[in-house]
Short mmCIF file of C-alpha atoms in Angstrom, two decimals:
data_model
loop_
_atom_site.label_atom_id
_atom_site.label_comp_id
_atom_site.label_asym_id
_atom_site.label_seq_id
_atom_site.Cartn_x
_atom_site.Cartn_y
_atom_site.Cartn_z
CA UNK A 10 70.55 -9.18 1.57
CA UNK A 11 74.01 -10.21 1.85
CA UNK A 12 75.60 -12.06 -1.16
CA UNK A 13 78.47 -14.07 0.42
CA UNK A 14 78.35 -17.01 -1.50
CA UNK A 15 79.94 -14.27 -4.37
CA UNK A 16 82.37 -12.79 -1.62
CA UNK A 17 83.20 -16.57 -0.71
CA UNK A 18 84.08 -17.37 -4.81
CA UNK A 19 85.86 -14.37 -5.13
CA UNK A 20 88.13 -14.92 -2.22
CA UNK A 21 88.14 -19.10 -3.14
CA UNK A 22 90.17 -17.24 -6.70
CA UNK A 23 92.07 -15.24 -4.50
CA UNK A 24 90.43 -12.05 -6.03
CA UNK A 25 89.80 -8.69 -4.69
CA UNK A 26 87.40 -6.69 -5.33
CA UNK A 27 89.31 -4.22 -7.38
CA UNK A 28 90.94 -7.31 -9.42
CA UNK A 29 87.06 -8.46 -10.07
CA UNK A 30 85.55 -5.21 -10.97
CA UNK A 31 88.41 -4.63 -13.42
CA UNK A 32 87.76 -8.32 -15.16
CA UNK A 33 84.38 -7.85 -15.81
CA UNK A 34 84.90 -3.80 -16.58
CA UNK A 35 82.93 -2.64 -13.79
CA UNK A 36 83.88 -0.10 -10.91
CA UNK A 37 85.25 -1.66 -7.23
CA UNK A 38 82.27 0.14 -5.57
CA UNK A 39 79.51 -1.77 -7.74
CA UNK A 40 81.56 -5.10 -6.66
CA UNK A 41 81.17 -4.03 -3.42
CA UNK A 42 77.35 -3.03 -3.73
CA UNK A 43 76.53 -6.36 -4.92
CA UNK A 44 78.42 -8.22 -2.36
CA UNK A 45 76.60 -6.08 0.06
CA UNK A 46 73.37 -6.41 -1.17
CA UNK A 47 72.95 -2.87 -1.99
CA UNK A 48 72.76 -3.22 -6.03
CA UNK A 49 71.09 -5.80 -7.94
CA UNK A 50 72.94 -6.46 -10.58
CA UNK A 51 71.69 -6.70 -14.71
CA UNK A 52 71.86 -10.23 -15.98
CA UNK A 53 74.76 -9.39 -18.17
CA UNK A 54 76.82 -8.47 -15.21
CA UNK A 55 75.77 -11.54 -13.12
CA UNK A 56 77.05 -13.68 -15.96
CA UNK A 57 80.39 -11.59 -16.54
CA UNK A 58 81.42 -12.35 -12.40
CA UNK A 59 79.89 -16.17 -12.80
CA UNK A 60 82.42 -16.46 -15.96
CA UNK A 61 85.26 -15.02 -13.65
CA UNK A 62 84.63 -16.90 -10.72
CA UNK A 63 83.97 -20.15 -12.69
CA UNK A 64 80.37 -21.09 -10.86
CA UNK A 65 76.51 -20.55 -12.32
CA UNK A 66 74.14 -18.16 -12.19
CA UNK A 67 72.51 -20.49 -9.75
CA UNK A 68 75.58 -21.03 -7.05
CA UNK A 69 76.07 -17.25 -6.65
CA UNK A 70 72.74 -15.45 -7.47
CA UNK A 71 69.94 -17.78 -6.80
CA UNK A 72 68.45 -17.98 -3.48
CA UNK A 73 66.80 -20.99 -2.61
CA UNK A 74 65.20 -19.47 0.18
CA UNK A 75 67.51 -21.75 3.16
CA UNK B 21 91.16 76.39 -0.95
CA UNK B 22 94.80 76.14 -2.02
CA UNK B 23 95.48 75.79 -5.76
CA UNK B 24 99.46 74.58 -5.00
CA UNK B 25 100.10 70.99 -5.78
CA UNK B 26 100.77 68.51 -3.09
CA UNK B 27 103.88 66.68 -3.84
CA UNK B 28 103.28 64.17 -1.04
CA UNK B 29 99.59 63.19 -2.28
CA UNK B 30 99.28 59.46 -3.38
CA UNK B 31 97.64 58.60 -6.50
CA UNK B 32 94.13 58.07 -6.01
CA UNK B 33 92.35 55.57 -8.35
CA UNK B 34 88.42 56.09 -8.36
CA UNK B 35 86.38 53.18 -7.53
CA UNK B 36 84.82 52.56 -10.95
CA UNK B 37 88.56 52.98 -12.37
CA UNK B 38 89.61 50.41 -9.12
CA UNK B 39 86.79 47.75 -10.32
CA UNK B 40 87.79 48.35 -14.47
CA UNK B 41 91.71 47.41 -13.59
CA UNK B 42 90.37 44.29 -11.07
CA UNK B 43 88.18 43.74 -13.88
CA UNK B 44 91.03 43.65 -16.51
CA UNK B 45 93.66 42.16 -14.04
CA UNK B 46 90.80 39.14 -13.24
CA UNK B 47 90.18 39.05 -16.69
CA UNK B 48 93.93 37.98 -17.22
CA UNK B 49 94.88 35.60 -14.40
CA UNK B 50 91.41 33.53 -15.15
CA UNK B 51 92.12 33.17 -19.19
CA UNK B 52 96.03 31.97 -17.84
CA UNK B 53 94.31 29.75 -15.33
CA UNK B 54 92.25 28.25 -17.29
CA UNK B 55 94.64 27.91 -20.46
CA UNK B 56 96.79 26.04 -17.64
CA UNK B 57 94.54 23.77 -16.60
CA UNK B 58 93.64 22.50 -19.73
CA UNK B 59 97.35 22.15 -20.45
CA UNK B 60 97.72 20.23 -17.14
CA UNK B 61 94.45 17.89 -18.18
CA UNK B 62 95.52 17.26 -21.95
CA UNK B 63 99.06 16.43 -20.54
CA UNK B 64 97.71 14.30 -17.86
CA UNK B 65 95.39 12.72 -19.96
CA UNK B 66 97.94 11.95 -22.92
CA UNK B 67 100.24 10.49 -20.81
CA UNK B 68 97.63 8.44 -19.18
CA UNK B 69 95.57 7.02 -22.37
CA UNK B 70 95.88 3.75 -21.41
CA UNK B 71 93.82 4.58 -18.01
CA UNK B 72 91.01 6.41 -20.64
CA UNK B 73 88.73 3.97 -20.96
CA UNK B 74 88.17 3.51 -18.20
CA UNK B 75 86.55 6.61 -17.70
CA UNK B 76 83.05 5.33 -19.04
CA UNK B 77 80.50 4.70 -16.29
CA UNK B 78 79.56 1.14 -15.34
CA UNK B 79 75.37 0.40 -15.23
CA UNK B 80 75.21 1.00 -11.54
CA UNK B 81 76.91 4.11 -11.72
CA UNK B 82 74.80 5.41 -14.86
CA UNK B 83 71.62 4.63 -12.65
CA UNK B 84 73.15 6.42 -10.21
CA UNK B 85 73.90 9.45 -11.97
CA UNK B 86 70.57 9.38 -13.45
CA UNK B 87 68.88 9.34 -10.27
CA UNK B 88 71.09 12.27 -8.85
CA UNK B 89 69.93 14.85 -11.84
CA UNK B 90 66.54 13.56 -11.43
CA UNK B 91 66.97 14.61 -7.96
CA UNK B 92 68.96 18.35 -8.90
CA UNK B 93 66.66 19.11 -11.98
CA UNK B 94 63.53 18.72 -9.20
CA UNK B 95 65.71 20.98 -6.52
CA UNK B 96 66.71 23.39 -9.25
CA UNK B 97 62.74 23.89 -10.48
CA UNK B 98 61.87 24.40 -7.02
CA UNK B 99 64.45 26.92 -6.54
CA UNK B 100 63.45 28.93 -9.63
CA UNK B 101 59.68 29.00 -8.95
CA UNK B 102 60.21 30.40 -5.60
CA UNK B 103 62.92 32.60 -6.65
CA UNK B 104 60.98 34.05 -9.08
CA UNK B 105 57.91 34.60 -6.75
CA UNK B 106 60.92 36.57 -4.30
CA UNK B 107 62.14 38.54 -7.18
CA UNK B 108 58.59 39.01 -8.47
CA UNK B 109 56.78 40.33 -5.07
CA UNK B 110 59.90 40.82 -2.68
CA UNK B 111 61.18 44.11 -1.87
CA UNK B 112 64.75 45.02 -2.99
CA UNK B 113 67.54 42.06 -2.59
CA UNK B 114 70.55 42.11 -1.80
CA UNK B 115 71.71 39.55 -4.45
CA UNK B 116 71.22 40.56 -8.50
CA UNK B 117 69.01 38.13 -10.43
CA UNK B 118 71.68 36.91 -12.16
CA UNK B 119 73.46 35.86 -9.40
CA UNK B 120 70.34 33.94 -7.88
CA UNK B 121 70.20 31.75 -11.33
CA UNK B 122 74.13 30.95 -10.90
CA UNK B 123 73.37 30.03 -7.08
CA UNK B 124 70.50 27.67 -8.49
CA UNK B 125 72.63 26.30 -11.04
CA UNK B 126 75.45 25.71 -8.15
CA UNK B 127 72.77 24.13 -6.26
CA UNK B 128 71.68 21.61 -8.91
CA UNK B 129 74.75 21.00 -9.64
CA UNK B 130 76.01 20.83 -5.97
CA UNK B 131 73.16 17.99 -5.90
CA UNK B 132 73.94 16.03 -8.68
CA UNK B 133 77.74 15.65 -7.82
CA UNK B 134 77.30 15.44 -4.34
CA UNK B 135 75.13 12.34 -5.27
CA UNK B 136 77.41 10.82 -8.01
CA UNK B 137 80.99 11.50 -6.47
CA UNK B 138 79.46 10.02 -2.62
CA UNK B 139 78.03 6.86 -4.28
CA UNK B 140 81.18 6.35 -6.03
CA UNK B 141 79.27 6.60 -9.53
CA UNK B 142 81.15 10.14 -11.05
CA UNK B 143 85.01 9.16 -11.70
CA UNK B 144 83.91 6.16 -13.93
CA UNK B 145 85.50 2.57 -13.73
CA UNK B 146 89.10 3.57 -13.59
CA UNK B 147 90.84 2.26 -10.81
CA UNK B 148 93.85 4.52 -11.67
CA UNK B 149 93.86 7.72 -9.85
CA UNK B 150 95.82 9.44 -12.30
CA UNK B 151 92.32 11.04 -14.15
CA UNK B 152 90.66 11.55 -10.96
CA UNK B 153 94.00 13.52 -9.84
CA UNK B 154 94.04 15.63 -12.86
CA UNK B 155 90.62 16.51 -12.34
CA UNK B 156 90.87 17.46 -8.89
CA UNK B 157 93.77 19.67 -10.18
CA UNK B 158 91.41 20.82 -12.54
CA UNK B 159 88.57 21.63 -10.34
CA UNK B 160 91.02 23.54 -7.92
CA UNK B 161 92.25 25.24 -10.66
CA UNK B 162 89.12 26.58 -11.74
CA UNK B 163 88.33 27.42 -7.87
CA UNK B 164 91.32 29.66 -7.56
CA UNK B 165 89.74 31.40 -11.11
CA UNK B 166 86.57 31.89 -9.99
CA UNK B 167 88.13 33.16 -6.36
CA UNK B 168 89.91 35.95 -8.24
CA UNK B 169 87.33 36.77 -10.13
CA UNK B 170 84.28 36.28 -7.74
CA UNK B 171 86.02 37.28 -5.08
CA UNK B 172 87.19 41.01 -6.29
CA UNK B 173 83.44 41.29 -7.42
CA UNK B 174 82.12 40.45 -4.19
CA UNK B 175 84.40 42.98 -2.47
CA UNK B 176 83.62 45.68 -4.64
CA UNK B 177 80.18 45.13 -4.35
CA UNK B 178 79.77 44.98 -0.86
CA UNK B 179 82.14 47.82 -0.30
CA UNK B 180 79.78 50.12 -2.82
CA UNK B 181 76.84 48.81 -0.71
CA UNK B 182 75.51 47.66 -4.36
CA UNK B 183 73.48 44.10 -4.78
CA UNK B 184 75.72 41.02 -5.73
CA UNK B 185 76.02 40.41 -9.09
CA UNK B 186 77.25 38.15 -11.75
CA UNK B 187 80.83 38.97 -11.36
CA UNK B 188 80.47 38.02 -7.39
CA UNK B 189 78.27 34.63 -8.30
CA UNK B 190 81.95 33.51 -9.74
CA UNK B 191 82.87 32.83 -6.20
CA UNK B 192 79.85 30.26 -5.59
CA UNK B 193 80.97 28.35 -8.28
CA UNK B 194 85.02 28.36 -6.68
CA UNK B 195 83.34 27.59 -3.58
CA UNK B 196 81.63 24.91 -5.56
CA UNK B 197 84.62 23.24 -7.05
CA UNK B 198 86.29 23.73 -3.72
CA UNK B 199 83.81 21.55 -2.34
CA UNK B 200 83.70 18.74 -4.96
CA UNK B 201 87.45 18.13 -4.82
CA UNK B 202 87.40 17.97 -0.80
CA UNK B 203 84.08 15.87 -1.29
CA UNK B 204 86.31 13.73 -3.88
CA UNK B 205 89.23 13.30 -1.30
CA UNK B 206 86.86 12.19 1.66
CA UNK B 207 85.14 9.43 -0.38
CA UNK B 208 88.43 8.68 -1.44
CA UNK B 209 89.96 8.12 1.51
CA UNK B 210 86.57 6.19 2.42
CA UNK B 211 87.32 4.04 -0.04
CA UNK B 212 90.96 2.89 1.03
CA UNK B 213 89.37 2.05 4.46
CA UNK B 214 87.12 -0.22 2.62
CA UNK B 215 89.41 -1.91 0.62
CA UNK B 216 91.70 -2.29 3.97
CA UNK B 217 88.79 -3.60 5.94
#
């Protein structure tokens, strides 16, 4: 499943995906995995992009099922 | 038969002599290659240090790369069962047995990079191309060794009619780097279109 709510944040902080991967010292293609829904991201990592992006684990990772 | 000396005769050089000067010329050109390319790396990378760490691999790509030698060390225990049932109860090959355990190694190790460069999980986190370039030059490099080398062999051997051996199973592993750094550039340019789309 799609993550957009993180693709929405990043591009709210005018961010690309290169720009993100290389704050929280990941690679642009795992950026793009997650946004994608491809990779599911370790805890660690989820909190490194919510600390970037300034929102909670809950606003970008959490799905409330809607 | 005449005894008298043919002034116009070329020098002939004997096939085993032919193979021994190949042999010493390959021997040559793949020590100078390969000192080079490690000149061109060490310079690369020394000039580039900043750019060196980030040549650790993020989680995703660790899992990745994990999952792709699961993957070749399965292939590659495959390929050595059943080539050593061939070599076992087969007639004669064509191919030595050492150059069937280089081709599985290529294999596996065709597998495991095919794997980790495609999912974008072997250059590392670097964003700078500078490493990636150096190893490409490195890999072709290597290729152009291996061709000189491998590639003398193989013609030699085919031309005596003899069974490939390990001097021709240097060309499977040019072909091999060949391959990665082409393999590199296309996911490369891949990933441009991405970031432009």
């Amino acid at each position: 499943m799609k993550n957009l709510r993180m693709k929405a944040a990043r591009a709210a902080h005018d961010l690309s995906q290169q720009e993100l991967a290389d704050r929280v010292g990941v690679s642009r293609q795992t950026i793009n995995a997650i946004e994608r829904g491809d990779y599911n991201p370790s805890i660690n990592l989820c909190i490194a992009v919510c600390r970037e992006l300034g929102c909670t684990l809950d606003d970008l990772f959490w799905d409330d099922g809607a | 038969m005449s005894n008298e000396l043919d002034i116009n005769a070329r020098p002939t050089v004997g096939r085993k002599n032919r193979r021994r000067i190949m042999g010493e010329f390959g021997t040559v050109m793949l020590w100078s290659l390969i000192g080079a390319s490690i000149a061109v790396v060490v310079a690369l990378a020394i000039k580039s240090r900043k750019d060196l760490r980030g040549t650790t691999l993020d989680e995703r790509q660790l899992q990745i790369m994990g999952r792709g030698s699961k993957y070749a060390m399965t292939l590659m225990v495959l390929a050595l069962l059943v080539a050593a049932f061939i070599v076992d109860r087969g007639g004669p090959l064509p191919v030595t047995p050492a150059y069937l355990m280089v081709a599985i190694a290529c294999l596996g190790l065709g597998v495991y990079l095919t794997y980790g460069i495609w999912q974008g999980a072997y250059f590392g986190t670097m964003s700078i191309s500078r490493i990636k370039g150096s190893l490409l030059v490195f890999w072709v490099l290597l290729a152009a060794c291996d061709a000189i080398v491998g590639g003398s062999g193989t013609a030699e051997d085919l031309a005596d009619g003899v069974p490939l051996g390990y001097d021709s199973s240097m060309l499977l592993l040019g072909v091999l780097f060949i391959y990665m750094a082409v393999l590199a550039l296309i996911r490369g340019a891949r990933d441009v279109r991405e970031l432009e789309a």
